[in-house]
Amino acid sequence: MDKFESLLTEKGIYGKVEVDISDLPDIEKYLSGSLNKGNVIDCYCPTCKAPRSFEFFDSEVHTGTGMVRIALPNQPTRGKLPKATERFQRYLGRRYVLTYKCTRDGNQTILFDLILTDSELIKVGQYPPRAILDRSKFGKYKKLLGAQYIELTTAVWLAAEGIGIGSFVYFRRIIENLVFEKYAEHKESLEISECDFSRLKFDKKIETLKDYLPEALVKNKAIYGIVSKGIHELSEEECLDMFQPLLIGIELILDEVLAQKEKEKREKELQSFISKKSEELG
């Protein structure tokens, strides 16, 4: 995935990527009304309720951006501009409204509103909002998380609104609740009191429960330290830059819990079936 697709599909409102003339091929790929035909991005489709490919469908270009005047860099004072520089500068200081449609269900479209300055491509709008798209794909966690489900969706919504630190607060709560629930579930078989457990550093808590927690959390227990540092020491932008990889980490942890519960359910069903049939068949 290139940085332009990452901006469209992973970053929230006012997310941005740096650009310069070396990005001209990708600028033309995504922003040219003629050259971006057939351009495809991968995104979650709320209609299909699954990841889908979205193909470029339409675009509008507006000369007014509502931003301060953009300075064009390194512009020669005499003579003709190099062709690449001239092509690059044609795209600057404009607003681009791009529409992509699902290749499976053409009625489902996603609109992106972008502004290109001399140094950045900025996402200033999206519909449906990224928070809605992300919430749609998290429905599978609703039963698992129960009341905590709102914490996951709130984290996603905050990040989509450009609030990175706040989203980390909810990530941390999800991890904490998972760890403390596992301790409560297995404390009778653990050789540590509740008081002593509560005094442990969080990575030690995870280590103590390594036989009961998802492997994705045990192997990546530093995730808790990262979100805690983000809350107390990092900027909104630094947290937003890390949001997507950490969200994937949370998903991996929850997916592992779901898979374990499904395995236990099937094992119980099999045992019940075998027991019943053994009695019937004598």
mmCIF file with all atom_site columns, C-alpha atoms in Angstrom, residues 35-216:
data_model
loop_
_atom_site.group_PDB
_atom_site.id
_atom_site.type_symbol
_atom_site.label_atom_id
_atom_site.label_alt_id
_atom_site.label_comp_id
_atom_site.label_asym_id
_atom_site.label_entity_id
_atom_site.label_seq_id
_atom_site.pdbx_PDB_ins_code
_atom_site.Cartn_x
_atom_site.Cartn_y
_atom_site.Cartn_z
_atom_site.occupancy
_atom_site.B_iso_or_equiv
_atom_site.pdbx_formal_charge
_atom_site.auth_seq_id
_atom_site.auth_comp_id
_atom_site.auth_asym_id
_atom_site.auth_atom_id
_atom_site.pdbx_PDB_model_num
ATOM 1   C CA . LEU A 1 35  ? -4.896  8.958   -15.575 1.00 0.00 ? 35  LEU A CA 1
ATOM 2   C CA . ASN A 1 36  ? -6.565  7.523   -12.491 1.00 0.00 ? 36  ASN A CA 1
ATOM 3   C CA . LYS A 1 37  ? -9.068  5.434   -14.424 1.00 0.00 ? 37  LYS A CA 1
ATOM 4   C CA . GLY A 1 38  ? -8.833  1.892   -13.105 1.00 0.00 ? 38  GLY A CA 1
ATOM 5   C CA . ASN A 1 39  ? -7.175  3.039   -9.868  1.00 0.00 ? 39  ASN A CA 1
ATOM 6   C CA . VAL A 1 40  ? -8.218  0.621   -7.111  1.00 0.00 ? 40  VAL A CA 1
ATOM 7   C CA . ILE A 1 41  ? -8.001  0.875   -3.320  1.00 0.00 ? 41  ILE A CA 1
ATOM 8   C CA . ASP A 1 42  ? -8.859  -1.689  -0.640  1.00 0.00 ? 42  ASP A CA 1
ATOM 9   C CA . CYS A 1 43  ? -11.445 -0.633  1.916   1.00 0.00 ? 43  CYS A CA 1
ATOM 10  C CA . TYR A 1 44  ? -14.176 -2.070  4.130   1.00 0.00 ? 44  TYR A CA 1
ATOM 11  C CA . CYS A 1 45  ? -17.598 -2.070  2.442   1.00 0.00 ? 45  CYS A CA 1
ATOM 12  C CA . PRO A 1 46  ? -20.511 -1.442  4.848   1.00 0.00 ? 46  PRO A CA 1
ATOM 13  C CA . THR A 1 47  ? -22.965 -2.938  2.335   1.00 0.00 ? 47  THR A CA 1
ATOM 14  C CA . CYS A 1 48  ? -21.021 -6.160  1.732   1.00 0.00 ? 48  CYS A CA 1
ATOM 15  C CA . LYS A 1 49  ? -19.891 -6.170  5.391   1.00 0.00 ? 49  LYS A CA 1
ATOM 16  C CA . ALA A 1 50  ? -16.461 -7.301  4.232   1.00 0.00 ? 50  ALA A CA 1
ATOM 17  C CA . PRO A 1 51  ? -13.189 -5.877  2.863   1.00 0.00 ? 51  PRO A CA 1
ATOM 18  C CA . ARG A 1 52  ? -13.598 -5.054  -0.816  1.00 0.00 ? 52  ARG A CA 1
ATOM 19  C CA . SER A 1 53  ? -11.753 -3.421  -3.701  1.00 0.00 ? 53  SER A CA 1
ATOM 20  C CA . PHE A 1 54  ? -13.059 0.041   -4.555  1.00 0.00 ? 54  PHE A CA 1
ATOM 21  C CA . GLU A 1 55  ? -12.423 1.378   -8.049  1.00 0.00 ? 55  GLU A CA 1
ATOM 22  C CA . PHE A 1 56  ? -12.087 5.049   -8.981  1.00 0.00 ? 56  PHE A CA 1
ATOM 23  C CA . PHE A 1 57  ? -15.412 6.285   -10.361 1.00 0.00 ? 57  PHE A CA 1
ATOM 24  C CA . ASP A 1 58  ? -15.460 10.077  -10.574 1.00 0.00 ? 58  ASP A CA 1
ATOM 25  C CA . SER A 1 59  ? -13.677 13.251  -9.478  1.00 0.00 ? 59  SER A CA 1
ATOM 26  C CA . GLU A 1 60  ? -14.230 16.969  -9.121  1.00 0.00 ? 60  GLU A CA 1
ATOM 27  C CA . VAL A 1 61  ? -11.440 19.544  -9.042  1.00 0.00 ? 61  VAL A CA 1
ATOM 28  C CA . HIS A 1 62  ? -11.919 22.926  -7.357  1.00 0.00 ? 62  HIS A CA 1
ATOM 29  C CA . THR A 1 63  ? -9.459  25.807  -7.509  1.00 0.00 ? 63  THR A CA 1
ATOM 30  C CA . GLY A 1 64  ? -10.617 27.312  -4.204  1.00 0.00 ? 64  GLY A CA 1
ATOM 31  C CA . THR A 1 65  ? -9.266  25.513  -1.133  1.00 0.00 ? 65  THR A CA 1
ATOM 32  C CA . GLY A 1 66  ? -10.137 27.941  1.640   1.00 0.00 ? 66  GLY A CA 1
ATOM 33  C CA . MET A 1 67  ? -6.474  27.870  2.666   1.00 0.00 ? 67  MET A CA 1
ATOM 34  C CA . VAL A 1 68  ? -3.838  30.576  2.705   1.00 0.00 ? 68  VAL A CA 1
ATOM 35  C CA . ARG A 1 69  ? -1.890  31.216  -0.471  1.00 0.00 ? 69  ARG A CA 1
ATOM 36  C CA . ILE A 1 70  ? 0.433   28.369  -1.361  1.00 0.00 ? 70  ILE A CA 1
ATOM 37  C CA . ALA A 1 71  ? 4.034   29.214  -2.203  1.00 0.00 ? 71  ALA A CA 1
ATOM 38  C CA . LEU A 1 72  ? 5.419   27.294  -5.164  1.00 0.00 ? 72  LEU A CA 1
ATOM 39  C CA . PRO A 1 73  ? 8.912   26.006  -4.295  1.00 0.00 ? 73  PRO A CA 1
ATOM 40  C CA . ASN A 1 74  ? 12.062  26.434  -6.339  1.00 0.00 ? 74  ASN A CA 1
ATOM 41  C CA . GLN A 1 75  ? 10.312  28.239  -9.173  1.00 0.00 ? 75  GLN A CA 1
ATOM 42  C CA . PRO A 1 76  ? 12.826  29.595  -11.722 1.00 0.00 ? 76  PRO A CA 1
ATOM 43  C CA . THR A 1 77  ? 12.555  33.304  -12.352 1.00 0.00 ? 77  THR A CA 1
ATOM 44  C CA . ARG A 1 78  ? 13.484  33.009  -16.036 1.00 0.00 ? 78  ARG A CA 1
ATOM 45  C CA . GLY A 1 79  ? 12.973  30.540  -18.813 1.00 0.00 ? 79  GLY A CA 1
ATOM 46  C CA . LYS A 1 80  ? 10.556  27.676  -19.135 1.00 0.00 ? 80  LYS A CA 1
ATOM 47  C CA . LEU A 1 81  ? 9.902   25.310  -16.256 1.00 0.00 ? 81  LEU A CA 1
ATOM 48  C CA . PRO A 1 82  ? 10.972  21.680  -16.646 1.00 0.00 ? 82  PRO A CA 1
ATOM 49  C CA . LYS A 1 83  ? 8.019   19.612  -17.846 1.00 0.00 ? 83  LYS A CA 1
ATOM 50  C CA . ALA A 1 84  ? 7.811   17.556  -14.651 1.00 0.00 ? 84  ALA A CA 1
ATOM 51  C CA . THR A 1 85  ? 7.878   20.708  -12.503 1.00 0.00 ? 85  THR A CA 1
ATOM 52  C CA . GLU A 1 86  ? 5.194   22.308  -14.637 1.00 0.00 ? 86  GLU A CA 1
ATOM 53  C CA . ARG A 1 87  ? 2.996   19.205  -14.368 1.00 0.00 ? 87  ARG A CA 1
ATOM 54  C CA . PHE A 1 88  ? 3.553   19.038  -10.603 1.00 0.00 ? 88  PHE A CA 1
ATOM 55  C CA . GLN A 1 89  ? 2.630   22.678  -10.077 1.00 0.00 ? 89  GLN A CA 1
ATOM 56  C CA . ARG A 1 90  ? -0.601  22.278  -12.037 1.00 0.00 ? 90  ARG A CA 1
ATOM 57  C CA . TYR A 1 91  ? -1.936  20.105  -9.226  1.00 0.00 ? 91  TYR A CA 1
ATOM 58  C CA . LEU A 1 92  ? -1.013  22.431  -6.353  1.00 0.00 ? 92  LEU A CA 1
ATOM 59  C CA . GLY A 1 93  ? -3.462  24.669  -4.526  1.00 0.00 ? 93  GLY A CA 1
ATOM 60  C CA . ARG A 1 94  ? -6.502  22.673  -5.582  1.00 0.00 ? 94  ARG A CA 1
ATOM 61  C CA . ARG A 1 95  ? -9.220  20.685  -3.886  1.00 0.00 ? 95  ARG A CA 1
ATOM 62  C CA . TYR A 1 96  ? -9.953  17.183  -5.175  1.00 0.00 ? 96  TYR A CA 1
ATOM 63  C CA . VAL A 1 97  ? -13.195 15.317  -4.482  1.00 0.00 ? 97  VAL A CA 1
ATOM 64  C CA . LEU A 1 98  ? -12.708 11.660  -5.424  1.00 0.00 ? 98  LEU A CA 1
ATOM 65  C CA . THR A 1 99  ? -15.436 9.016   -5.596  1.00 0.00 ? 99  THR A CA 1
ATOM 66  C CA . TYR A 1 100 ? -14.697 5.290   -5.476  1.00 0.00 ? 100 TYR A CA 1
ATOM 67  C CA . LYS A 1 101 ? -17.277 2.524   -5.850  1.00 0.00 ? 101 LYS A CA 1
ATOM 68  C CA . CYS A 1 102 ? -17.281 -1.049  -4.594  1.00 0.00 ? 102 CYS A CA 1
ATOM 69  C CA . THR A 1 103 ? -16.385 -3.516  -7.346  1.00 0.00 ? 103 THR A CA 1
ATOM 70  C CA . ARG A 1 104 ? -18.873 -6.008  -5.866  1.00 0.00 ? 104 ARG A CA 1
ATOM 71  C CA . ASP A 1 105 ? -21.769 -3.627  -5.174  1.00 0.00 ? 105 ASP A CA 1
ATOM 72  C CA . GLY A 1 106 ? -21.605 -0.564  -7.410  1.00 0.00 ? 106 GLY A CA 1
ATOM 73  C CA . ASN A 1 107 ? -24.234 1.252   -5.329  1.00 0.00 ? 107 ASN A CA 1
ATOM 74  C CA . GLN A 1 108 ? -21.790 1.578   -2.435  1.00 0.00 ? 108 GLN A CA 1
ATOM 75  C CA . THR A 1 109 ? -19.468 4.529   -2.926  1.00 0.00 ? 109 THR A CA 1
ATOM 76  C CA . ILE A 1 110 ? -16.894 6.309   -0.786  1.00 0.00 ? 110 ILE A CA 1
ATOM 77  C CA . LEU A 1 111 ? -16.092 9.987   -1.281  1.00 0.00 ? 111 LEU A CA 1
ATOM 78  C CA . PHE A 1 112 ? -12.776 11.568  -0.298  1.00 0.00 ? 112 PHE A CA 1
ATOM 79  C CA . ASP A 1 113 ? -12.180 15.337  -0.081  1.00 0.00 ? 113 ASP A CA 1
ATOM 80  C CA . LEU A 1 114 ? -8.490  16.281  -0.426  1.00 0.00 ? 114 LEU A CA 1
ATOM 81  C CA . ILE A 1 115 ? -6.373  19.419  -0.641  1.00 0.00 ? 115 ILE A CA 1
ATOM 82  C CA . LEU A 1 116 ? -2.909  19.435  -2.206  1.00 0.00 ? 116 LEU A CA 1
ATOM 83  C CA . THR A 1 117 ? -0.448  22.094  -1.061  1.00 0.00 ? 117 THR A CA 1
ATOM 84  C CA . ASP A 1 118 ? 3.153   22.470  -2.197  1.00 0.00 ? 118 ASP A CA 1
ATOM 85  C CA . SER A 1 119 ? 4.275   20.063  0.554   1.00 0.00 ? 119 SER A CA 1
ATOM 86  C CA . GLU A 1 120 ? 1.281   18.029  1.766   1.00 0.00 ? 120 GLU A CA 1
ATOM 87  C CA . LEU A 1 121 ? -1.787  16.132  0.635   1.00 0.00 ? 121 LEU A CA 1
ATOM 88  C CA . ILE A 1 122 ? -4.451  16.615  3.321   1.00 0.00 ? 122 ILE A CA 1
ATOM 89  C CA . LYS A 1 123 ? -7.704  14.733  3.807   1.00 0.00 ? 123 LYS A CA 1
ATOM 90  C CA . VAL A 1 124 ? -10.353 17.294  4.789   1.00 0.00 ? 124 VAL A CA 1
ATOM 91  C CA . GLY A 1 125 ? -13.448 15.139  4.336   1.00 0.00 ? 125 GLY A CA 1
ATOM 92  C CA . GLN A 1 126 ? -14.768 11.622  3.799   1.00 0.00 ? 126 GLN A CA 1
ATOM 93  C CA . TYR A 1 127 ? -18.198 10.030  3.374   1.00 0.00 ? 127 TYR A CA 1
ATOM 94  C CA . PRO A 1 128 ? -19.143 7.601   4.785   1.00 0.00 ? 128 PRO A CA 1
ATOM 95  C CA . PRO A 1 129 ? -16.810 8.704   7.603   1.00 0.00 ? 129 PRO A CA 1
ATOM 96  C CA . ARG A 1 130 ? -13.973 6.364   8.456   1.00 0.00 ? 130 ARG A CA 1
ATOM 97  C CA . ALA A 1 131 ? -15.436 5.886   11.933  1.00 0.00 ? 131 ALA A CA 1
ATOM 98  C CA . ILE A 1 132 ? -18.615 4.410   10.426  1.00 0.00 ? 132 ILE A CA 1
ATOM 99  C CA . LEU A 1 133 ? -16.651 2.112   8.118   1.00 0.00 ? 133 LEU A CA 1
ATOM 100 C CA . ASP A 1 134 ? -14.458 0.909   10.970  1.00 0.00 ? 134 ASP A CA 1
ATOM 101 C CA . ARG A 1 135 ? -17.383 0.461   13.343  1.00 0.00 ? 135 ARG A CA 1
ATOM 102 C CA . SER A 1 136 ? -19.165 -1.668  10.744  1.00 0.00 ? 136 SER A CA 1
ATOM 103 C CA . LYS A 1 137 ? -16.323 -4.183  10.589  1.00 0.00 ? 137 LYS A CA 1
ATOM 104 C CA . PHE A 1 138 ? -16.057 -4.446  14.384  1.00 0.00 ? 138 PHE A CA 1
ATOM 105 C CA . GLY A 1 139 ? -19.545 -5.893  14.853  1.00 0.00 ? 139 GLY A CA 1
ATOM 106 C CA . LYS A 1 140 ? -18.037 -9.356  15.348  1.00 0.00 ? 140 LYS A CA 1
ATOM 107 C CA . TYR A 1 141 ? -16.535 -8.160  18.645  1.00 0.00 ? 141 TYR A CA 1
ATOM 108 C CA . LYS A 1 142 ? -19.800 -6.830  20.084  1.00 0.00 ? 142 LYS A CA 1
ATOM 109 C CA . LYS A 1 143 ? -20.837 -10.002 21.929  1.00 0.00 ? 143 LYS A CA 1
ATOM 110 C CA . LEU A 1 144 ? -17.273 -10.698 23.077  1.00 0.00 ? 144 LEU A CA 1
ATOM 111 C CA . LEU A 1 145 ? -16.666 -7.230  24.512  1.00 0.00 ? 145 LEU A CA 1
ATOM 112 C CA . GLY A 1 146 ? -20.155 -6.593  25.861  1.00 0.00 ? 146 GLY A CA 1
ATOM 113 C CA . ALA A 1 147 ? -20.248 -3.176  27.542  1.00 0.00 ? 147 ALA A CA 1
ATOM 114 C CA . GLN A 1 148 ? -16.632 -2.642  26.451  1.00 0.00 ? 148 GLN A CA 1
ATOM 115 C CA . TYR A 1 149 ? -17.636 -2.627  22.799  1.00 0.00 ? 149 TYR A CA 1
ATOM 116 C CA . ILE A 1 150 ? -18.382 1.091   23.070  1.00 0.00 ? 150 ILE A CA 1
ATOM 117 C CA . GLU A 1 151 ? -14.763 1.640   24.136  1.00 0.00 ? 151 GLU A CA 1
ATOM 118 C CA . LEU A 1 152 ? -13.443 0.091   20.929  1.00 0.00 ? 152 LEU A CA 1
ATOM 119 C CA . THR A 1 153 ? -15.811 2.073   18.712  1.00 0.00 ? 153 THR A CA 1
ATOM 120 C CA . THR A 1 154 ? -15.090 5.261   20.668  1.00 0.00 ? 154 THR A CA 1
ATOM 121 C CA . ALA A 1 155 ? -11.348 4.784   20.125  1.00 0.00 ? 155 ALA A CA 1
ATOM 122 C CA . VAL A 1 156 ? -11.952 4.480   16.387  1.00 0.00 ? 156 VAL A CA 1
ATOM 123 C CA . TRP A 1 157 ? -14.270 7.499   16.320  1.00 0.00 ? 157 TRP A CA 1
ATOM 124 C CA . LEU A 1 158 ? -11.795 9.675   18.232  1.00 0.00 ? 158 LEU A CA 1
ATOM 125 C CA . ALA A 1 159 ? -8.937  8.769   15.881  1.00 0.00 ? 159 ALA A CA 1
ATOM 126 C CA . ALA A 1 160 ? -11.133 9.539   12.870  1.00 0.00 ? 160 ALA A CA 1
ATOM 127 C CA . GLU A 1 161 ? -11.750 12.976  14.378  1.00 0.00 ? 161 GLU A CA 1
ATOM 128 C CA . GLY A 1 162 ? -8.016  13.563  14.847  1.00 0.00 ? 162 GLY A CA 1
ATOM 129 C CA . ILE A 1 163 ? -7.923  12.853  18.598  1.00 0.00 ? 163 ILE A CA 1
ATOM 130 C CA . GLY A 1 164 ? -5.069  10.392  18.960  1.00 0.00 ? 164 GLY A CA 1
ATOM 131 C CA . ILE A 1 165 ? -4.376  10.623  22.693  1.00 0.00 ? 165 ILE A CA 1
ATOM 132 C CA . GLY A 1 166 ? -8.021  10.031  23.583  1.00 0.00 ? 166 GLY A CA 1
ATOM 133 C CA . SER A 1 167 ? -8.157  6.953   21.359  1.00 0.00 ? 167 SER A CA 1
ATOM 134 C CA . PHE A 1 168 ? -5.164  5.505   23.240  1.00 0.00 ? 168 PHE A CA 1
ATOM 135 C CA . VAL A 1 169 ? -7.045  5.867   26.541  1.00 0.00 ? 169 VAL A CA 1
ATOM 136 C CA . TYR A 1 170 ? -9.697  3.474   25.244  1.00 0.00 ? 170 TYR A CA 1
ATOM 137 C CA . PHE A 1 171 ? -7.110  1.076   23.809  1.00 0.00 ? 171 PHE A CA 1
ATOM 138 C CA . ARG A 1 172 ? -5.495  0.894   27.236  1.00 0.00 ? 172 ARG A CA 1
ATOM 139 C CA . ARG A 1 173 ? -8.830  0.168   28.919  1.00 0.00 ? 173 ARG A CA 1
ATOM 140 C CA . ILE A 1 174 ? -9.489  -2.739  26.555  1.00 0.00 ? 174 ILE A CA 1
ATOM 141 C CA . ILE A 1 175 ? -6.099  -4.299  27.342  1.00 0.00 ? 175 ILE A CA 1
ATOM 142 C CA . GLU A 1 176 ? -6.483  -3.720  31.094  1.00 0.00 ? 176 GLU A CA 1
ATOM 143 C CA . ASN A 1 177 ? -9.956  -5.227  31.213  1.00 0.00 ? 177 ASN A CA 1
ATOM 144 C CA . LEU A 1 178 ? -8.835  -8.316  29.311  1.00 0.00 ? 178 LEU A CA 1
ATOM 145 C CA . VAL A 1 179 ? -5.929  -8.887  31.717  1.00 0.00 ? 179 VAL A CA 1
ATOM 146 C CA . PHE A 1 180 ? -7.934  -8.314  34.905  1.00 0.00 ? 180 PHE A CA 1
ATOM 147 C CA . GLU A 1 181 ? -10.790 -10.508 33.667  1.00 0.00 ? 181 GLU A CA 1
ATOM 148 C CA . LYS A 1 182 ? -8.331  -13.348 33.036  1.00 0.00 ? 182 LYS A CA 1
ATOM 149 C CA . TYR A 1 183 ? -6.856  -12.912 36.498  1.00 0.00 ? 183 TYR A CA 1
ATOM 150 C CA . ALA A 1 184 ? -10.333 -13.056 38.072  1.00 0.00 ? 184 ALA A CA 1
ATOM 151 C CA . GLU A 1 185 ? -11.113 -16.166 36.026  1.00 0.00 ? 185 GLU A CA 1
ATOM 152 C CA . HIS A 1 186 ? -7.956  -18.059 37.038  1.00 0.00 ? 186 HIS A CA 1
ATOM 153 C CA . LYS A 1 187 ? -6.878  -16.541 40.364  1.00 0.00 ? 187 LYS A CA 1
ATOM 154 C CA . GLU A 1 188 ? -7.682  -19.727 42.281  1.00 0.00 ? 188 GLU A CA 1
ATOM 155 C CA . SER A 1 189 ? -5.012  -21.605 40.336  1.00 0.00 ? 189 SER A CA 1
ATOM 156 C CA . LEU A 1 190 ? -2.420  -18.809 40.481  1.00 0.00 ? 190 LEU A CA 1
ATOM 157 C CA . GLU A 1 191 ? 0.116   -18.534 43.283  1.00 0.00 ? 191 GLU A CA 1
ATOM 158 C CA . ILE A 1 192 ? -0.277  -14.793 43.732  1.00 0.00 ? 192 ILE A CA 1
ATOM 159 C CA . SER A 1 193 ? -2.774  -12.834 45.792  1.00 0.00 ? 193 SER A CA 1
ATOM 160 C CA . GLU A 1 194 ? -5.013  -10.180 44.313  1.00 0.00 ? 194 GLU A CA 1
ATOM 161 C CA . CYS A 1 195 ? -3.164  -7.536  46.312  1.00 0.00 ? 195 CYS A CA 1
ATOM 162 C CA . ASP A 1 196 ? 0.258   -8.655  45.068  1.00 0.00 ? 196 ASP A CA 1
ATOM 163 C CA . PHE A 1 197 ? -1.014  -8.990  41.509  1.00 0.00 ? 197 PHE A CA 1
ATOM 164 C CA . SER A 1 198 ? -2.333  -5.422  41.534  1.00 0.00 ? 198 SER A CA 1
ATOM 165 C CA . ARG A 1 199 ? 1.135   -4.152  42.555  1.00 0.00 ? 199 ARG A CA 1
ATOM 166 C CA . LEU A 1 200 ? 2.930   -5.760  39.619  1.00 0.00 ? 200 LEU A CA 1
ATOM 167 C CA . LYS A 1 201 ? 4.003   -3.666  36.645  1.00 0.00 ? 201 LYS A CA 1
ATOM 168 C CA . PHE A 1 202 ? 1.680   -4.316  33.764  1.00 0.00 ? 202 PHE A CA 1
ATOM 169 C CA . ASP A 1 203 ? 4.158   -6.295  31.671  1.00 0.00 ? 203 ASP A CA 1
ATOM 170 C CA . LYS A 1 204 ? 4.676   -8.543  34.723  1.00 0.00 ? 204 LYS A CA 1
ATOM 171 C CA . LYS A 1 205 ? 0.912   -8.971  35.017  1.00 0.00 ? 205 LYS A CA 1
ATOM 172 C CA . ILE A 1 206 ? 0.853   -10.189 31.419  1.00 0.00 ? 206 ILE A CA 1
ATOM 173 C CA . GLU A 1 207 ? 3.805   -12.498 32.069  1.00 0.00 ? 207 GLU A CA 1
ATOM 174 C CA . THR A 1 208 ? 2.039   -13.956 35.117  1.00 0.00 ? 208 THR A CA 1
ATOM 175 C CA . LEU A 1 209 ? -1.024  -14.747 32.985  1.00 0.00 ? 209 LEU A CA 1
ATOM 176 C CA . LYS A 1 210 ? 0.858   -15.866 29.874  1.00 0.00 ? 210 LYS A CA 1
ATOM 177 C CA . ASP A 1 211 ? -0.786  -19.307 29.896  1.00 0.00 ? 211 ASP A CA 1
ATOM 178 C CA . TYR A 1 212 ? -4.257  -17.764 29.772  1.00 0.00 ? 212 TYR A CA 1
ATOM 179 C CA . LEU A 1 213 ? -3.914  -14.623 27.646  1.00 0.00 ? 213 LEU A CA 1
ATOM 180 C CA . PRO A 1 214 ? -3.909  -14.436 23.833  1.00 0.00 ? 214 PRO A CA 1
ATOM 181 C CA . GLU A 1 215 ? -0.480  -15.184 22.389  1.00 0.00 ? 215 GLU A CA 1
ATOM 182 C CA . ALA A 1 216 ? -0.672  -11.939 20.391  1.00 0.00 ? 216 ALA A CA 1
#
